Phi, psi and omega in degrees: 000132181295134179293142174288160172261137182236132174248141173248142186231125175278117191279352178265008174280165178298149175295133182299148176307132181081000183297316179297319181291336181285342182283153176283167176301321180295319179294320178297320180293320176299318179298317181297330184279349182291152194283338183225161179297323180295315178299317179297317181295314181297320177299314182295317180297317181297313186283329174292321177294317177304314180295321179298316180296307182294327177297317177296316183295319186268352182069034181232140176302140185305319182290342183263359178297139177241147183232148169241176177227141174286174181303325180276002178095000181288128183279155174213157179278138172248129177257152177305151183306128178084356182272140173237154180286130180284168177264158177229147172286146180254109180298156182302323184282359176250015190285343179293148183292340181239129181236138180263118183292343179286348180241345185211156178285143178287117179238130186283144173279126183299336177296336180289345193249016176290145181088187184248161177093189184269149174290159174270155181211165175206144181237137173220145177214149178211119183049245190268002182236145173229152174236138172240123177247137180229132180235156184290161174307140183095353177239161173233142185229144173230141180222148178214140174230139182221137169289131179284107186275143179266350186262015185252134173278089190296320183291320178295317179296318179298322180298332180264342187243336190255165176286154183303318180301321180290318179297318178299319179295322180293320177298318181292336181290339179076176184303325184289330183253353186297309186293313178298318180297320178301313184286330174299314178296319181299315182295323177296317180295314182292321176299322179296309184292331176289324179291316185270347174078029182267351179083165185295339178298339181278357184300322184292339182271358187264133175245129179249128175245132183265118179268333178200183179289344183245341185225155177200195179221144178246129181238138175213109184298143004265015184284165177281166179292141176243144180286144173239141175238124176275143187245141178266097185269303181192159177303136179087008179232149170240149182203152180208155176227139180229137178240139179228158174285140177291147178295137181279000000 
């Protein structure tokens, strides 16, 4: 399965030129309803960046992108009838799997565009960072980023939300690894349910096994294991991306 491409966006940077105009009326209204200027700014930067990325990938102006929603509310890109997403060359300096839009232009990986139809995507944000993951047609992708909170009783939360095997691993990690481990597992679980579209209610049924510091597997009966990749976003954050095959 082709790896998804992931972009990270620092949400406290200035809004890109034309970013406000690229948003839909619904997105602008959502931004206006947010409670603080910082929240409004971060929402606008995240959604303008998402549109810029998908516009490059799909060969459509960011402001003209159209979206639909699945029954569970998961968004997807809709392309005009008969339209397919074009391919782009990937420059050598963009070859890393994660690109920061504050330093580089979003350029699509041609591997994302094999097959017909629109690519799949997912957006996640937590405080000052956002991630956008894009996968080729025929795949589904989920991504999650979380600020590692110090005010959470991680072991108590794990006892009510996680599998026994996961709780045992967290206990064995000791005080130094418990909090980071809890959030690593959480991001993998949330990326999984976002990829497969089962909703947060499915978190309790998900088991995450860590194969290395960067990779693992997510299992949820009766489905097969799916690979998870943990991402290094910034100090104090945990993040993960999961890719699944689209239902035929």
